[in-house]
């Protein structure tokens, strides 16, 4: 019986690879784990049975006050002091004298220094206000004229308001039993020519029949009398008229 040997070329690399894997596994087990037993760290705590007493600093002793006795002044010894009369010293007199510079030196010094400039503040004099007597007289006359015109205007307004009131009163038909103290006031708005635009009751008399009678009389009296000057109409645009029953 003949035995034949067969050569398998892949067994050698496979064996080498298996050996390398086992070696790496053993190296990981050896170096990966710590083989030393390290005891765990412990914490030490000191327990005090009682706290130390605080250190107290003793106060400084109070020094007693020393009583200072007043000392008596020494007896004054009266002595007559004679005044020292100093004799004048000729040398000191000579030093005290101020030597005046010579005239020529003073002139030379004055020529070298510039003369000081004297600045005088020239303030302008206050202007003299001349009163124009003619202007004052004209202004006075103008004011007097305006005052006279106002008086004349008021007189005309009062005159025509009285005429308007008389005309309206003549057209009032008084109802019976009207209170004697009744008074009706109307705000009358006029148009140029004396036409009544509106008559508004602004004060109630207490009797509606009397108020209605006055309103009818106002409308019946138009056109109301106005001054011929058209410029005076602005004084009659709105009139506040009051009416009372005849007593």
mmCIF file of C-alpha atoms in Angstrom:
data_model
loop_
_atom_site.group_PDB
_atom_site.id
_atom_site.type_symbol
_atom_site.label_atom_id
_atom_site.label_comp_id
_atom_site.label_asym_id
_atom_site.label_seq_id
_atom_site.Cartn_x
_atom_site.Cartn_y
_atom_site.Cartn_z
ATOM 1 C CA UNK A 1 0.000 0.000 0.000
ATOM 2 C CA UNK A 2 1.507 3.192 -1.053
ATOM 3 C CA UNK A 3 0.832 6.393 0.868
ATOM 4 C CA UNK A 4 0.904 9.627 -1.011
ATOM 5 C CA UNK A 5 1.811 12.862 0.673
ATOM 6 C CA UNK A 6 -0.036 15.981 -0.453
ATOM 7 C CA UNK A 7 1.246 19.477 0.208
ATOM 8 C CA UNK A 8 -1.288 22.116 1.185
ATOM 9 C CA UNK A 9 0.206 25.553 0.616
ATOM 10 C CA UNK A 10 -2.392 27.526 2.740
ATOM 11 C CA UNK A 11 -1.806 25.809 6.112
ATOM 12 C CA UNK A 12 1.407 27.663 7.011
ATOM 13 C CA UNK A 13 0.043 31.236 6.671
ATOM 14 C CA UNK A 14 -3.109 30.232 8.515
ATOM 15 C CA UNK A 15 -1.115 28.877 11.416
ATOM 16 C CA UNK A 16 1.054 31.997 11.597
ATOM 17 C CA UNK A 17 -2.023 34.190 11.600
ATOM 18 C CA UNK A 18 -3.664 32.154 14.378
ATOM 19 C CA UNK A 19 -0.496 32.365 16.461
ATOM 20 C CA UNK A 20 -0.336 36.157 16.037
ATOM 21 C CA UNK A 21 -3.961 36.562 17.102
ATOM 22 C CA UNK A 22 -3.389 34.497 20.249
ATOM 23 C CA UNK A 23 -0.264 36.482 21.134
ATOM 24 C CA UNK A 24 -2.146 39.790 20.727
ATOM 25 C CA UNK A 25 -4.983 38.506 22.909
ATOM 26 C CA UNK A 26 -2.601 37.469 25.706
ATOM 27 C CA UNK A 27 -0.797 40.847 25.480
ATOM 28 C CA UNK A 28 -4.098 42.683 25.805
ATOM 29 C CA UNK A 29 -5.023 40.640 28.864
ATOM 30 C CA UNK A 30 -1.650 41.233 30.455
ATOM 31 C CA UNK A 31 -1.250 44.945 29.842
ATOM 32 C CA UNK A 32 -4.940 45.908 29.928
ATOM 33 C CA UNK A 33 -5.592 44.889 33.516
ATOM 34 C CA UNK A 34 -3.852 46.342 36.534
ATOM 35 C CA UNK A 35 -2.362 43.519 38.589
ATOM 36 C CA UNK A 36 -1.580 45.737 41.563
ATOM 37 C CA UNK A 37 -4.007 46.039 44.444
ATOM 38 C CA UNK A 38 -4.236 49.824 45.172
ATOM 39 C CA UNK A 39 -6.098 50.519 48.387
ATOM 40 C CA UNK A 40 -8.872 53.139 48.065
ATOM 41 C CA UNK A 41 -8.187 56.615 49.353
ATOM 42 C CA UNK A 42 -9.763 57.425 52.669
ATOM 43 C CA UNK A 43 -10.864 60.802 54.053
ATOM 44 C CA UNK A 44 -9.658 61.756 57.496
ATOM 45 C CA UNK A 45 -11.876 63.955 59.642
ATOM 46 C CA UNK A 46 -10.764 65.495 62.938
ATOM 47 C CA UNK A 47 -13.528 65.526 65.538
ATOM 48 C CA UNK A 48 -13.428 68.230 68.198
ATOM 49 C CA UNK A 49 -15.135 67.594 71.442
ATOM 50 C CA UNK A 50 -15.393 71.312 72.220
ATOM 51 C CA UNK A 51 -14.378 74.514 70.440
ATOM 52 C CA UNK A 52 -11.407 76.416 71.807
ATOM 53 C CA UNK A 53 -12.295 79.361 73.987
ATOM 54 C CA UNK A 54 -11.893 82.759 72.310
ATOM 55 C CA UNK A 55 -8.902 84.742 73.340
ATOM 56 C CA UNK A 56 -9.988 87.786 75.304
ATOM 57 C CA UNK A 57 -7.726 90.801 75.517
ATOM 58 C CA UNK A 58 -7.849 92.343 78.969
ATOM 59 C CA UNK A 59 -8.684 96.064 78.910
ATOM 60 C CA UNK A 60 -6.006 98.529 79.779
ATOM 61 C CA UNK A 61 -6.176 99.795 83.323
ATOM 62 C CA UNK A 62 -7.660 103.244 83.669
ATOM 63 C CA UNK A 63 -5.149 105.703 84.963
ATOM 64 C CA UNK A 64 -6.401 107.873 87.793
ATOM 65 C CA UNK A 65 -6.763 111.534 86.995
ATOM 66 C CA UNK A 66 -4.007 113.665 88.372
ATOM 67 C CA UNK A 67 -5.143 116.806 90.114
ATOM 68 C CA UNK A 68 -2.964 119.656 89.018
ATOM 69 C CA UNK A 69 -2.645 122.262 91.667
ATOM 70 C CA UNK A 70 -2.501 125.851 90.447
ATOM 71 C CA UNK A 71 0.960 127.260 90.780
ATOM 72 C CA UNK A 72 1.302 130.651 92.272
ATOM 73 C CA UNK A 73 3.094 133.138 90.064
ATOM 74 C CA UNK A 74 6.394 134.314 91.440
ATOM 75 C CA UNK A 75 6.432 137.606 93.149
ATOM 76 C CA UNK A 76 7.068 140.366 90.717
ATOM 77 C CA UNK A 77 10.040 142.387 91.525
ATOM 78 C CA UNK A 78 9.388 145.976 90.835
ATOM 79 C CA UNK A 79 12.309 147.511 89.200
ATOM 80 C CA UNK A 80 12.741 150.805 87.564
ATOM 81 C CA UNK A 81 13.934 150.293 84.074
ATOM 82 C CA UNK A 82 15.728 153.182 82.675
ATOM 83 C CA UNK A 83 15.090 153.822 78.992
ATOM 84 C CA UNK A 84 18.051 153.337 76.789
ATOM 85 C CA UNK A 85 18.659 156.444 74.785
ATOM 86 C CA UNK A 86 20.428 155.413 71.639
ATOM 87 C CA UNK A 87 22.713 157.984 70.249
ATOM 88 C CA UNK A 88 22.459 158.540 66.578
ATOM 89 C CA UNK A 89 25.169 156.911 64.610
ATOM 90 C CA UNK A 90 26.655 158.940 61.876
ATOM 91 C CA UNK A 91 27.474 155.859 59.855
ATOM 92 C CA UNK A 92 23.837 154.659 59.899
ATOM 93 C CA UNK A 93 22.668 158.084 58.849
ATOM 94 C CA UNK A 94 24.907 157.967 55.873
ATOM 95 C CA UNK A 95 23.620 154.498 54.904
ATOM 96 C CA UNK A 96 19.995 155.581 55.306
ATOM 97 C CA UNK A 97 20.376 158.354 52.851
ATOM 98 C CA UNK A 98 19.195 157.395 49.415
ATOM 99 C CA UNK A 99 21.460 158.643 46.767
ATOM 100 C CA UNK A 100 19.418 160.152 43.991
ATOM 101 C CA UNK A 101 20.644 159.351 40.515
ATOM 102 C CA UNK A 102 22.048 162.077 38.503
ATOM 103 C CA UNK A 103 19.894 163.976 36.109
ATOM 104 C CA UNK A 104 21.726 162.649 33.119
ATOM 105 C CA UNK A 105 21.226 159.025 34.250
ATOM 106 C CA UNK A 106 17.496 159.552 34.767
ATOM 107 C CA UNK A 107 17.144 161.054 31.325
ATOM 108 C CA UNK A 108 19.017 158.113 29.781
ATOM 109 C CA UNK A 109 16.784 155.585 31.518
ATOM 110 C CA UNK A 110 13.636 157.409 30.467
ATOM 111 C CA UNK A 111 14.794 157.521 26.869
ATOM 112 C CA UNK A 112 15.394 153.762 26.738
ATOM 113 C CA UNK A 113 12.000 152.678 28.176
ATOM 114 C CA UNK A 114 8.941 152.994 25.931
ATOM 115 C CA UNK A 115 6.224 155.281 27.130
ATOM 116 C CA UNK A 116 3.187 153.467 28.581
ATOM 117 C CA UNK A 117 0.082 153.526 26.439
ATOM 118 C CA UNK A 118 -2.940 155.067 28.068
ATOM 119 C CA UNK A 119 -6.138 153.395 26.843
ATOM 120 C CA UNK A 120 -9.275 155.359 27.395
ATOM 121 C CA UNK A 121 -12.582 153.561 26.946
ATOM 122 C CA UNK A 122 -14.556 155.901 24.803
ATOM 123 C CA UNK A 123 -18.140 154.961 25.561
ATOM 124 C CA UNK A 124 -20.710 156.447 23.250
ATOM 125 C CA UNK A 125 -22.952 158.916 24.908
ATOM 126 C CA UNK A 126 -26.583 157.992 25.327
ATOM 127 C CA UNK A 127 -28.610 159.335 22.446
ATOM 128 C CA UNK A 128 -30.826 162.192 23.332
ATOM 129 C CA UNK A 129 -34.424 161.274 22.649
ATOM 130 C CA UNK A 130 -36.169 164.196 21.147
ATOM 131 C CA UNK A 131 -39.858 164.237 21.862
ATOM 132 C CA UNK A 132 -41.873 165.062 18.811
ATOM 133 C CA UNK A 133 -44.578 167.273 20.135
ATOM 134 C CA UNK A 134 -46.457 167.171 16.861
ATOM 135 C CA UNK A 135 -46.551 163.345 16.881
ATOM 136 C CA UNK A 136 -47.805 163.337 20.457
ATOM 137 C CA UNK A 137 -50.476 165.839 19.598
ATOM 138 C CA UNK A 138 -51.559 163.799 16.560
ATOM 139 C CA UNK A 139 -51.773 160.600 18.635
ATOM 140 C CA UNK A 140 -53.781 162.370 21.306
ATOM 141 C CA UNK A 141 -56.200 163.753 18.734
ATOM 142 C CA UNK A 142 -56.542 160.314 17.133
ATOM 143 C CA UNK A 143 -57.432 158.720 20.463
ATOM 144 C CA UNK A 144 -59.961 161.430 21.186
ATOM 145 C CA UNK A 145 -61.516 160.903 17.759
ATOM 146 C CA UNK A 146 -61.816 157.142 18.295
ATOM 147 C CA UNK A 147 -63.408 157.697 21.694
ATOM 148 C CA UNK A 148 -65.889 160.150 20.207
ATOM 149 C CA UNK A 149 -66.756 157.702 17.422
ATOM 150 C CA UNK A 150 -67.341 154.929 19.959
ATOM 151 C CA UNK A 151 -69.654 157.164 21.936
ATOM 152 C CA UNK A 152 -71.565 158.111 18.783
ATOM 153 C CA UNK A 153 -71.801 154.464 17.699
ATOM 154 C CA UNK A 154 -73.102 153.400 21.102
ATOM 155 C CA UNK A 155 -75.685 156.165 21.011
ATOM 156 C CA UNK A 156 -76.927 155.046 17.570
ATOM 157 C CA UNK A 157 -77.013 151.370 18.615
ATOM 158 C CA UNK A 158 -78.985 152.161 21.766
ATOM 159 C CA UNK A 159 -81.387 154.313 19.766
ATOM 160 C CA UNK A 160 -82.185 151.631 17.175
ATOM 161 C CA UNK A 161 -82.378 148.815 19.728
ATOM 162 C CA UNK A 162 -85.020 150.855 21.503
ATOM 163 C CA UNK A 163 -86.894 151.298 18.199
ATOM 164 C CA UNK A 164 -86.708 147.521 17.536
ATOM 165 C CA UNK A 165 -88.010 146.727 21.039
ATOM 166 C CA UNK A 166 -90.895 149.189 20.674
ATOM 167 C CA UNK A 167 -91.924 147.701 17.321
ATOM 168 C CA UNK A 168 -91.838 144.122 18.633
ATOM 169 C CA UNK A 169 -93.682 145.061 21.834
ATOM 170 C CA UNK A 170 -96.463 146.651 19.809
ATOM 171 C CA UNK A 171 -97.077 143.294 18.113
ATOM 172 C CA UNK A 172 -97.151 141.167 21.307
ATOM 173 C CA UNK A 173 -100.573 139.772 22.116
ATOM 174 C CA UNK A 174 -100.325 139.042 25.819
ATOM 175 C CA UNK A 175 -102.171 135.971 27.061
ATOM 176 C CA UNK A 176 -104.193 136.261 30.277
ATOM 177 C CA UNK A 177 -102.818 135.583 33.748
ATOM 178 C CA UNK A 178 -99.154 136.228 32.891
ATOM 179 C CA UNK A 179 -96.977 136.659 36.024
ATOM 180 C CA UNK A 180 -95.884 140.244 36.577
ATOM 181 C CA UNK A 181 -92.226 139.205 37.048
ATOM 182 C CA UNK A 182 -92.141 137.159 33.863
ATOM 183 C CA UNK A 183 -89.302 138.035 31.478
ATOM 184 C CA UNK A 184 -88.520 136.330 28.191
ATOM 185 C CA UNK A 185 -85.145 136.849 26.493
ATOM 186 C CA UNK A 186 -84.428 136.009 22.858
ATOM 187 C CA UNK A 187 -81.226 135.964 20.815
ATOM 188 C CA UNK A 188 -82.283 137.454 17.464
ATOM 189 C CA UNK A 189 -80.072 136.992 14.379
ATOM 190 C CA UNK A 190 -80.662 139.541 11.625
ATOM 191 C CA UNK A 191 -79.811 139.772 7.953
ATOM 192 C CA UNK A 192 -79.054 143.013 6.116
ATOM 193 C CA UNK A 193 -82.282 144.948 5.688
ATOM 194 C CA UNK A 194 -83.698 143.892 9.074
ATOM 195 C CA UNK A 195 -84.899 140.404 8.096
ATOM 196 C CA UNK A 196 -85.028 137.980 11.058
ATOM 197 C CA UNK A 197 -82.962 134.870 10.377
ATOM 198 C CA UNK A 198 -83.541 133.205 13.746
ATOM 199 C CA UNK A 199 -85.149 133.973 17.105
ATOM 200 C CA UNK A 200 -83.878 131.685 19.891
ATOM 201 C CA UNK A 201 -85.294 131.660 23.424
ATOM 202 C CA UNK A 202 -82.369 131.916 25.849
ATOM 203 C CA UNK A 203 -84.294 132.686 29.078
ATOM 204 C CA UNK A 204 -87.652 131.102 29.885
ATOM 205 C CA UNK A 205 -90.205 133.478 31.423
ATOM 206 C CA UNK A 206 -92.102 130.775 33.262
ATOM 207 C CA UNK A 207 -95.123 131.022 30.973
ATOM 208 C CA UNK A 208 -94.937 129.169 27.679
ATOM 209 C CA UNK A 209 -97.858 131.091 26.203
ATOM 210 C CA UNK A 210 -96.112 134.409 26.830
ATOM 211 C CA UNK A 211 -92.834 133.098 25.313
ATOM 212 C CA UNK A 212 -94.698 131.956 22.208
ATOM 213 C CA UNK A 213 -96.474 135.336 21.935
ATOM 214 C CA UNK A 214 -93.122 137.190 22.043
ATOM 215 C CA UNK A 215 -91.627 134.920 19.381
ATOM 216 C CA UNK A 216 -94.611 135.523 17.075
ATOM 217 C CA UNK A 217 -94.271 139.273 17.616
ATOM 218 C CA UNK A 218 -90.567 139.192 16.641
ATOM 219 C CA UNK A 219 -91.299 137.400 13.381
ATOM 220 C CA UNK A 220 -94.260 139.675 12.677
ATOM 221 C CA UNK A 221 -92.197 142.870 13.206
ATOM 222 C CA UNK A 222 -89.700 142.195 10.419
ATOM 223 C CA UNK A 223 -88.114 143.965 8.733
ATOM 224 C CA UNK A 224 -86.772 145.490 11.914
ATOM 225 C CA UNK A 225 -85.550 149.103 11.812
ATOM 226 C CA UNK A 226 -81.793 149.501 11.202
ATOM 227 C CA UNK A 227 -79.594 152.591 10.775
ATOM 228 C CA UNK A 228 -79.016 153.718 7.170
ATOM 229 C CA UNK A 229 -75.218 153.356 7.509
ATOM 230 C CA UNK A 230 -74.361 149.856 6.230
ATOM 231 C CA UNK A 231 -71.144 149.843 8.277
ATOM 232 C CA UNK A 232 -73.255 149.868 11.435
ATOM 233 C CA UNK A 233 -74.881 146.520 10.611
ATOM 234 C CA UNK A 234 -72.128 144.552 12.416
ATOM 235 C CA UNK A 235 -73.529 145.945 15.679
ATOM 236 C CA UNK A 236 -77.000 144.524 14.889
ATOM 237 C CA UNK A 237 -76.108 141.078 13.527
ATOM 238 C CA UNK A 238 -77.026 139.423 16.848
ATOM 239 C CA UNK A 239 -79.235 141.153 19.384
ATOM 240 C CA UNK A 240 -80.208 139.948 22.839
ATOM 241 C CA UNK A 241 -83.685 141.345 23.521
ATOM 242 C CA UNK A 242 -85.722 140.998 26.705
ATOM 243 C CA UNK A 243 -89.468 141.532 27.078
ATOM 244 C CA UNK A 244 -91.746 141.804 30.093
ATOM 245 C CA UNK A 245 -95.531 141.985 30.243
ATOM 246 C CA UNK A 246 -97.075 145.436 30.485
ATOM 247 C CA UNK A 247 -97.831 146.418 34.029
#
